Amino acid sequence: MNDCIFCQIVAGEAPASFVHRDELVSAFLDIRPVTPGHILVIPDEHVVHTHDLPEATGERLFAVARRLAQSLRRTDAVRADGVNLFVADGEAAGQEVFHAHLHVIPRYQGDGFVVDASAWRDTQPTREELDEVAGRIAQSSA
Ligand code: 5GP
Ligand code: ZN
């Protein structure tokens, strides 16, 4: 048996509470939700990182996440005040399950979930430094 827990969920060999299924992606509730209604959207195919997904699967992943985010805002069951989309690609980014997934995390006023990035407040590179980094990234993605 494939020892990837998300492959087992896709194959029906492990339980999950699904909110969406199609021919490319599946979405189900996270068993350790950050907030009530926390969803994971995953490719049915085993790929480790979202940036390595086939184009169509990557597009579907985001399309389904957007639709589910709208549902979280709208429904009476989970009327979220906001939504965070989150991806951890790679161990250094906090990835724990090495089958690509996109977190859709409903947010509620006063839910206590803090995205803490002191770097956003503290560092301010010069325009020259920003341009130099932007140039390198743009060149390698061209
Ligand atoms: P990561 O840090 O890799 O982005 O997050 C992995 C997520 O998968 C965590 O939020 C964790 O709670 C969730 N998770 C781990 N194992 C299972 C499982 O067996 N079923 C479900 N539904 N979620 C899982
Ligand atoms: Zn897998």
Coordinates of N, CA and C and ligand atoms in Angstrom, one line a residue:
M1 N 0.8 -1.2 0.0 CA 0.0 0.0 0.0 C 0.9 1.3 0.0
N2 N 0.5 2.3 -0.8 CA 1.2 3.6 -0.8 C 1.1 4.1 0.6
D3 N 2.3 4.5 1.2 CA 2.3 5.0 2.6 C 2.1 6.5 2.7
C4 N 1.7 7.2 1.6 CA 1.3 8.6 1.7 C -0.2 8.7 2.1
I5 N -0.4 9.4 3.2 CA -1.8 9.5 3.8 C -2.7 10.1 2.8
F6 N -2.3 11.1 2.1 CA -3.2 11.8 1.2 C -3.6 10.9 0.0
C7 N -2.6 10.1 -0.5 CA -2.9 9.1 -1.6 C -3.9 8.1 -1.0
Q8 N -3.8 7.7 0.2 CA -4.7 6.8 0.8 C -6.1 7.4 0.9
I9 N -6.2 8.7 1.2 CA -7.5 9.4 1.3 C -8.1 9.4 -0.1
V10 N -7.3 9.8 -1.1 CA -7.8 9.9 -2.5 C -8.4 8.5 -3.0
A11 N -7.6 7.4 -2.6 CA -8.0 6.1 -3.0 C -9.2 5.5 -2.2
G12 N -9.6 6.2 -1.1 CA -10.7 5.7 -0.3 C -10.2 4.7 0.7
E13 N -8.8 4.6 0.9 CA -8.3 3.6 1.9 C -8.1 4.2 3.3
A14 N -8.3 5.5 3.4 CA -8.3 6.2 4.7 C -9.5 7.2 4.7
P15 N -10.0 7.4 5.9 CA -11.2 8.3 5.9 C -10.9 9.8 5.7
A16 N -11.9 10.5 5.2 CA -11.8 12.0 5.1 C -13.2 12.5 5.0
S17 N -13.4 13.8 5.4 CA -14.7 14.4 5.3 C -14.6 15.4 4.1
F18 N -15.0 14.9 2.9 CA -14.8 15.6 1.6 C -15.8 16.7 1.5
V19 N -15.3 17.8 0.9 CA -16.2 18.9 0.5 C -16.2 19.1 -1.0
H20 N -15.3 18.4 -1.7 CA -15.2 18.5 -3.2 C -14.4 17.4 -3.7
R21 N -14.9 16.9 -4.9 CA -14.1 15.9 -5.6 C -14.3 16.1 -7.1
D22 N -13.2 16.1 -7.9 CA -13.4 16.0 -9.4 C -12.3 15.2 -10.0
E23 N -12.1 15.3 -11.3 CA -11.1 14.3 -11.9 C -9.6 14.7 -11.7
L24 N -9.4 15.9 -11.1 CA -8.0 16.4 -10.9 C -7.7 16.6 -9.4
V25 N -8.6 17.1 -8.6 CA -8.3 17.5 -7.3 C -9.5 17.0 -6.3
S26 N -9.1 17.0 -5.0 CA -10.0 16.6 -4.0 C -9.9 17.7 -2.8
A27 N -10.9 17.9 -2.1 CA -10.8 18.8 -0.9 C -11.6 18.2 0.2
F28 N -11.0 18.3 1.4 CA -11.6 17.7 2.6 C -11.1 18.5 3.8
L29 N -11.8 18.2 5.0 CA -11.4 19.0 6.2 C -10.1 18.5 6.8
D30 N -9.3 19.4 7.3 CA -8.1 19.1 8.0 C -8.5 18.5 9.4
I31 N -7.8 17.4 9.7 CA -8.1 16.8 11.0 C -7.6 17.6 12.2
R32 N -6.7 18.5 12.0 CA -6.3 19.4 13.1 C -6.5 20.8 12.7
P33 N -7.8 21.2 12.6 CA -8.1 22.5 12.0 C -7.5 23.7 12.8
V34 N -7.0 24.7 12.1 CA -6.5 25.9 12.8 C -7.8 26.7 13.3
T35 N -8.8 26.6 12.4 CA -10.2 27.2 12.8 C -11.2 26.2 12.3
P36 N -12.4 26.3 12.8 CA -13.5 25.4 12.3 C -13.8 25.6 10.8
G37 N -13.7 24.5 10.0 CA -14.0 24.6 8.6 C -12.7 24.7 7.7
H38 N -11.5 24.5 8.4 CA -10.2 24.5 7.7 C -10.2 23.3 6.7
I39 N -9.9 23.7 5.4 CA -10.0 22.7 4.3 C -8.6 22.6 3.7
L40 N -8.3 21.4 3.2 CA -7.1 21.1 2.4 C -7.6 20.8 1.0
V41 N -7.0 21.4 0.0 CA -7.3 21.1 -1.4 C -6.0 20.4 -2.0
I42 N -6.2 19.2 -2.5 CA -5.0 18.5 -2.9 C -5.2 17.9 -4.4
P43 N -4.1 17.7 -5.1 CA -4.2 17.0 -6.4 C -4.4 15.5 -6.1
D44 N -5.2 14.9 -6.9 CA -5.4 13.4 -6.8 C -4.1 12.7 -7.0
E45 N -3.3 13.2 -7.9 CA -2.0 12.6 -8.3 C -1.0 13.0 -7.2
H46 N -0.1 12.0 -6.9 CA 1.0 12.3 -5.9 C 2.1 13.2 -6.5
V47 N 2.1 14.4 -6.1 CA 3.2 15.4 -6.5 C 3.5 16.1 -5.2
V48 N 4.8 16.3 -4.9 CA 5.2 16.8 -3.6 C 5.0 18.3 -3.4
H49 N 5.3 19.0 -4.4 CA 5.2 20.5 -4.3 C 4.2 21.1 -5.3
T50 N 3.5 22.1 -4.8 CA 2.4 22.7 -5.7 C 3.1 23.3 -7.0
H51 N 4.3 23.8 -6.8 CA 4.9 24.5 -8.0 C 5.4 23.4 -9.1
D52 N 5.3 22.1 -8.7 CA 5.7 21.1 -9.7 C 4.5 20.4 -10.3
L53 N 3.3 20.9 -10.0 CA 2.1 20.3 -10.5 C 1.9 20.6 -12.0
P54 N 1.3 19.7 -12.8 CA 0.9 20.0 -14.2 C 0.1 21.3 -14.1
E55 N 0.2 22.1 -15.2 CA -0.5 23.4 -15.2 C -2.0 23.3 -14.9
A56 N -2.6 22.3 -15.6 CA -4.1 22.2 -15.4 C -4.5 21.9 -14.0
T57 N -3.7 21.0 -13.4 CA -4.0 20.6 -12.0 C -3.7 21.8 -11.0
G58 N -2.6 22.6 -11.3 CA -2.4 23.7 -10.4 C -3.5 24.8 -10.6
E59 N -3.9 25.0 -11.8 CA -5.0 26.0 -12.0 C -6.3 25.5 -11.3
R60 N -6.6 24.2 -11.4 CA -7.8 23.7 -10.8 C -7.7 23.8 -9.2
L61 N -6.5 23.5 -8.7 CA -6.3 23.6 -7.3 C -6.7 25.0 -6.8
F62 N -6.2 26.0 -7.4 CA -6.5 27.4 -7.0 C -8.0 27.7 -7.3
A63 N -8.5 27.3 -8.4 CA -9.9 27.6 -8.7 C -10.9 27.0 -7.7
V64 N -10.6 25.7 -7.3 CA -11.4 25.1 -6.3 C -11.3 25.8 -4.9
A65 N -10.0 26.2 -4.6 CA -9.8 26.9 -3.3 C -10.6 28.2 -3.3
R66 N -10.6 28.9 -4.4 CA -11.3 30.2 -4.5 C -12.8 30.0 -4.3
R67 N -13.3 28.9 -4.9 CA -14.7 28.6 -4.8 C -15.1 28.3 -3.4
L68 N -14.3 27.4 -2.8 CA -14.5 27.0 -1.4 C -14.4 28.2 -0.4
A69 N -13.5 29.1 -0.7 CA -13.3 30.3 0.1 C -14.6 31.1 0.1
Q70 N -15.2 31.2 -1.1 CA -16.4 32.0 -1.3 C -17.5 31.3 -0.4
S71 N -17.6 30.0 -0.5 CA -18.6 29.2 0.3 C -18.4 29.4 1.8
L72 N -17.2 29.5 2.2 CA -16.9 29.7 3.7 C -17.4 31.0 4.1
R73 N -17.3 32.0 3.2 CA -17.8 33.4 3.5 C -19.3 33.4 3.5
R74 N -20.0 32.6 2.7 CA -21.4 32.8 2.4 C -22.3 31.9 3.3
T75 N -21.9 30.7 3.5 CA -22.9 29.7 4.1 C -23.2 30.1 5.5
D76 N -24.4 29.7 5.9 CA -24.8 29.9 7.3 C -24.0 28.9 8.3
A77 N -23.6 27.8 7.7 CA -22.9 26.8 8.6 C -21.5 27.4 9.0
V78 N -20.8 28.0 8.1 CA -19.5 28.5 8.4 C -19.4 29.9 7.8
R79 N -19.8 30.9 8.5 CA -19.8 32.3 8.0 C -18.5 33.0 8.4
A80 N -17.5 32.7 7.6 CA -16.2 33.3 7.9 C -16.1 34.8 7.7
D81 N -15.3 35.5 8.5 CA -15.1 36.9 8.3 C -14.0 37.2 7.3
G82 N -13.2 36.2 7.1 CA -12.1 36.3 6.2 C -11.5 34.9 5.9
V83 N -10.5 34.8 5.0 CA -10.0 33.5 4.6 C -8.5 33.7 4.4
N84 N -7.6 32.8 4.9 CA -6.2 32.7 4.5 C -6.0 31.5 3.6
L85 N -5.3 31.7 2.4 CA -4.8 30.6 1.6 C -3.4 30.4 2.0
F86 N -3.0 29.2 2.2 CA -1.6 28.9 2.6 C -1.0 27.7 2.0
V87 N 0.2 27.8 1.5 CA 0.9 26.6 1.0 C 2.3 26.5 1.6
A88 N 2.6 25.3 2.1 CA 4.0 25.0 2.6 C 4.6 24.1 1.6
D89 N 5.5 24.6 0.8 CA 6.2 23.7 -0.2 C 7.6 23.6 0.3
G90 N 8.0 22.4 0.8 CA 9.3 22.1 1.3 C 9.4 22.2 2.8
E91 N 10.3 21.3 3.4 CA 10.4 21.2 4.8 C 10.7 22.6 5.5
A92 N 11.5 23.4 4.8 CA 11.9 24.7 5.3 C 10.7 25.6 5.4
A93 N 9.7 25.4 4.6 CA 8.5 26.2 4.6 C 7.5 25.6 5.6
G94 N 7.8 24.5 6.3 CA 6.8 24.0 7.2 C 6.0 22.8 6.7
Q95 N 6.4 22.3 5.5 CA 5.6 21.2 5.0 C 5.8 19.9 5.8
E96 N 4.7 19.3 6.2 CA 4.7 18.1 7.0 C 4.2 16.9 6.3
V97 N 3.3 17.1 5.4 CA 2.7 16.0 4.5 C 3.3 16.3 3.1
F98 N 4.1 15.3 2.6 CA 4.8 15.6 1.3 C 4.0 15.1 0.1
H99 N 2.7 15.5 0.1 CA 1.8 15.4 -1.0 C 1.2 16.8 -1.1
A100 N 1.4 17.5 -2.2 CA 1.0 18.9 -2.3 C -0.4 19.2 -1.8
H101 N -0.5 20.3 -1.1 CA -1.9 20.7 -0.6 C -1.9 22.2 -0.4
L102 N -3.1 22.7 -0.6 CA -3.4 24.2 -0.4 C -4.4 24.3 0.8
H103 N -3.9 25.0 1.8 CA -4.8 25.2 3.0 C -5.8 26.3 2.7
V104 N -7.1 26.1 3.0 CA -8.1 27.2 2.9 C -8.6 27.3 4.3
I105 N -8.2 28.4 5.0 CA -8.4 28.6 6.4 C -9.4 29.7 6.7
P106 N -10.6 29.4 7.1 CA -11.6 30.4 7.4 C -11.1 31.2 8.6
R107 N -11.3 32.5 8.6 CA -10.9 33.4 9.7 C -12.1 34.0 10.3
Y108 N -12.1 34.1 11.7 CA -13.2 34.7 12.4 C -12.7 35.8 13.3
Q109 N -13.4 36.9 13.4 CA -13.0 38.0 14.3 C -12.6 37.4 15.6
G110 N -11.4 37.8 16.1 CA -10.9 37.3 17.4 C -10.6 35.9 17.5
D111 N -10.3 35.2 16.4 CA -10.0 33.7 16.4 C -8.7 33.4 17.0
G112 N -7.8 34.4 17.2 CA -6.6 34.2 17.9 C -5.4 33.7 17.0
F113 N -5.7 33.4 15.8 CA -4.7 32.9 14.8 C -3.8 34.1 14.4
V114 N -2.6 34.1 14.7 CA -1.7 35.2 14.3 C -0.7 34.7 13.3
V115 N -0.6 35.4 12.1 CA 0.4 35.2 11.2 C 1.6 36.1 11.5
D116 N 2.6 35.6 12.1 CA 3.7 36.4 12.7 C 4.9 36.5 11.8
A117 N 5.1 37.6 11.1 CA 6.3 37.8 10.3 C 6.9 39.1 10.6
S118 N 7.8 39.1 11.6 CA 8.4 40.4 12.0 C 9.2 41.0 10.9
A119 N 9.7 40.2 9.9 CA 10.4 40.7 8.8 C 9.6 41.8 8.0
W120 N 8.3 41.6 7.9 CA 7.5 42.5 7.2 C 7.5 43.9 7.9
R121 N 7.8 43.9 9.1 CA 7.8 45.2 9.8 C 9.2 45.8 9.9
D122 N 10.2 45.0 10.0 CA 11.5 45.4 10.4 C 12.4 45.8 9.2
T123 N 12.5 45.0 8.2 CA 13.5 45.2 7.2 C 12.9 46.1 6.0
Q124 N 13.7 47.0 5.5 CA 13.3 47.7 4.4 C 14.5 47.9 3.4
P125 N 14.6 46.9 2.5 CA 15.7 47.0 1.5 C 15.6 48.2 0.7
T126 N 16.7 48.7 0.2 CA 16.7 49.8 -0.8 C 16.1 49.4 -2.1
R127 N 15.7 50.4 -2.9 CA 15.1 50.1 -4.2 C 16.1 49.3 -5.1
E128 N 17.4 49.7 -4.9 CA 18.5 49.0 -5.7 C 18.5 47.5 -5.3
E129 N 18.4 47.3 -4.0 CA 18.5 45.9 -3.6 C 17.2 45.1 -4.1
L130 N 16.1 45.7 -4.0 CA 14.9 45.1 -4.5 C 15.0 44.8 -6.0
D131 N 15.5 45.8 -6.8 CA 15.6 45.7 -8.2 C 16.6 44.5 -8.6
E132 N 17.6 44.4 -7.8 CA 18.7 43.4 -8.1 C 18.1 42.0 -7.9
V133 N 17.3 41.8 -6.8 CA 16.7 40.5 -6.5 C 15.6 40.2 -7.6
A134 N 14.8 41.2 -7.9 CA 13.7 41.1 -8.9 C 14.3 40.7 -10.2
G135 N 15.5 41.3 -10.6 CA 16.1 41.0 -11.8 C 16.5 39.5 -11.9
R136 N 17.1 39.0 -10.8 CA 17.6 37.6 -10.8 C 16.4 36.6 -10.9
I137 N 15.3 36.9 -10.2 CA 14.2 36.0 -10.2 C 13.5 36.1 -11.6
A138 N 13.3 37.3 -12.1 CA 12.7 37.4 -13.4 C 13.5 36.7 -14.5
Q139 N 14.8 36.8 -14.4 CA 15.7 36.2 -15.4 C 15.6 34.6 -15.4
S140 N 15.5 34.1 -14.2 CA 15.5 32.6 -14.1 C 14.1 32.1 -14.3
S141 N 13.1 32.9 -14.4 CA 11.7 32.4 -14.6 C 11.3 32.7 -16.1
A142 N 12.2 33.4 -16.8 CA 11.8 33.8 -18.2 C 11.8 32.6 -19.1
Ligands
5GP1 P1 1.5 21.1 6.1 O1 2.3 21.6 7.3 O2 2.2 20.0 5.5 O3 1.2 22.2 5.2 O4 0.2 20.6 6.7 C1 -0.3 19.3 6.7 C2 -1.7 19.4 7.2 O5 -2.3 18.1 7.0 C3 -1.8 19.7 8.7 O6 -2.7 20.8 8.9 C4 -2.5 18.4 9.3 O7 -3.4 18.7 10.3 C5 -3.1 17.8 8.1 N1 -3.2 16.3 8.2 C6 -2.2 15.5 8.5 N2 -2.6 14.2 8.4 C7 -3.9 14.3 8.0 C8 -4.9 13.3 7.8 O8 -4.7 12.1 7.9 N3 -6.2 13.7 7.4 C9 -6.4 15.0 7.3 N4 -7.7 15.3 6.9 N5 -5.5 16.0 7.5 C10 -4.3 15.6 7.9
ZN2 ZN 0.5 11.1 -2.0

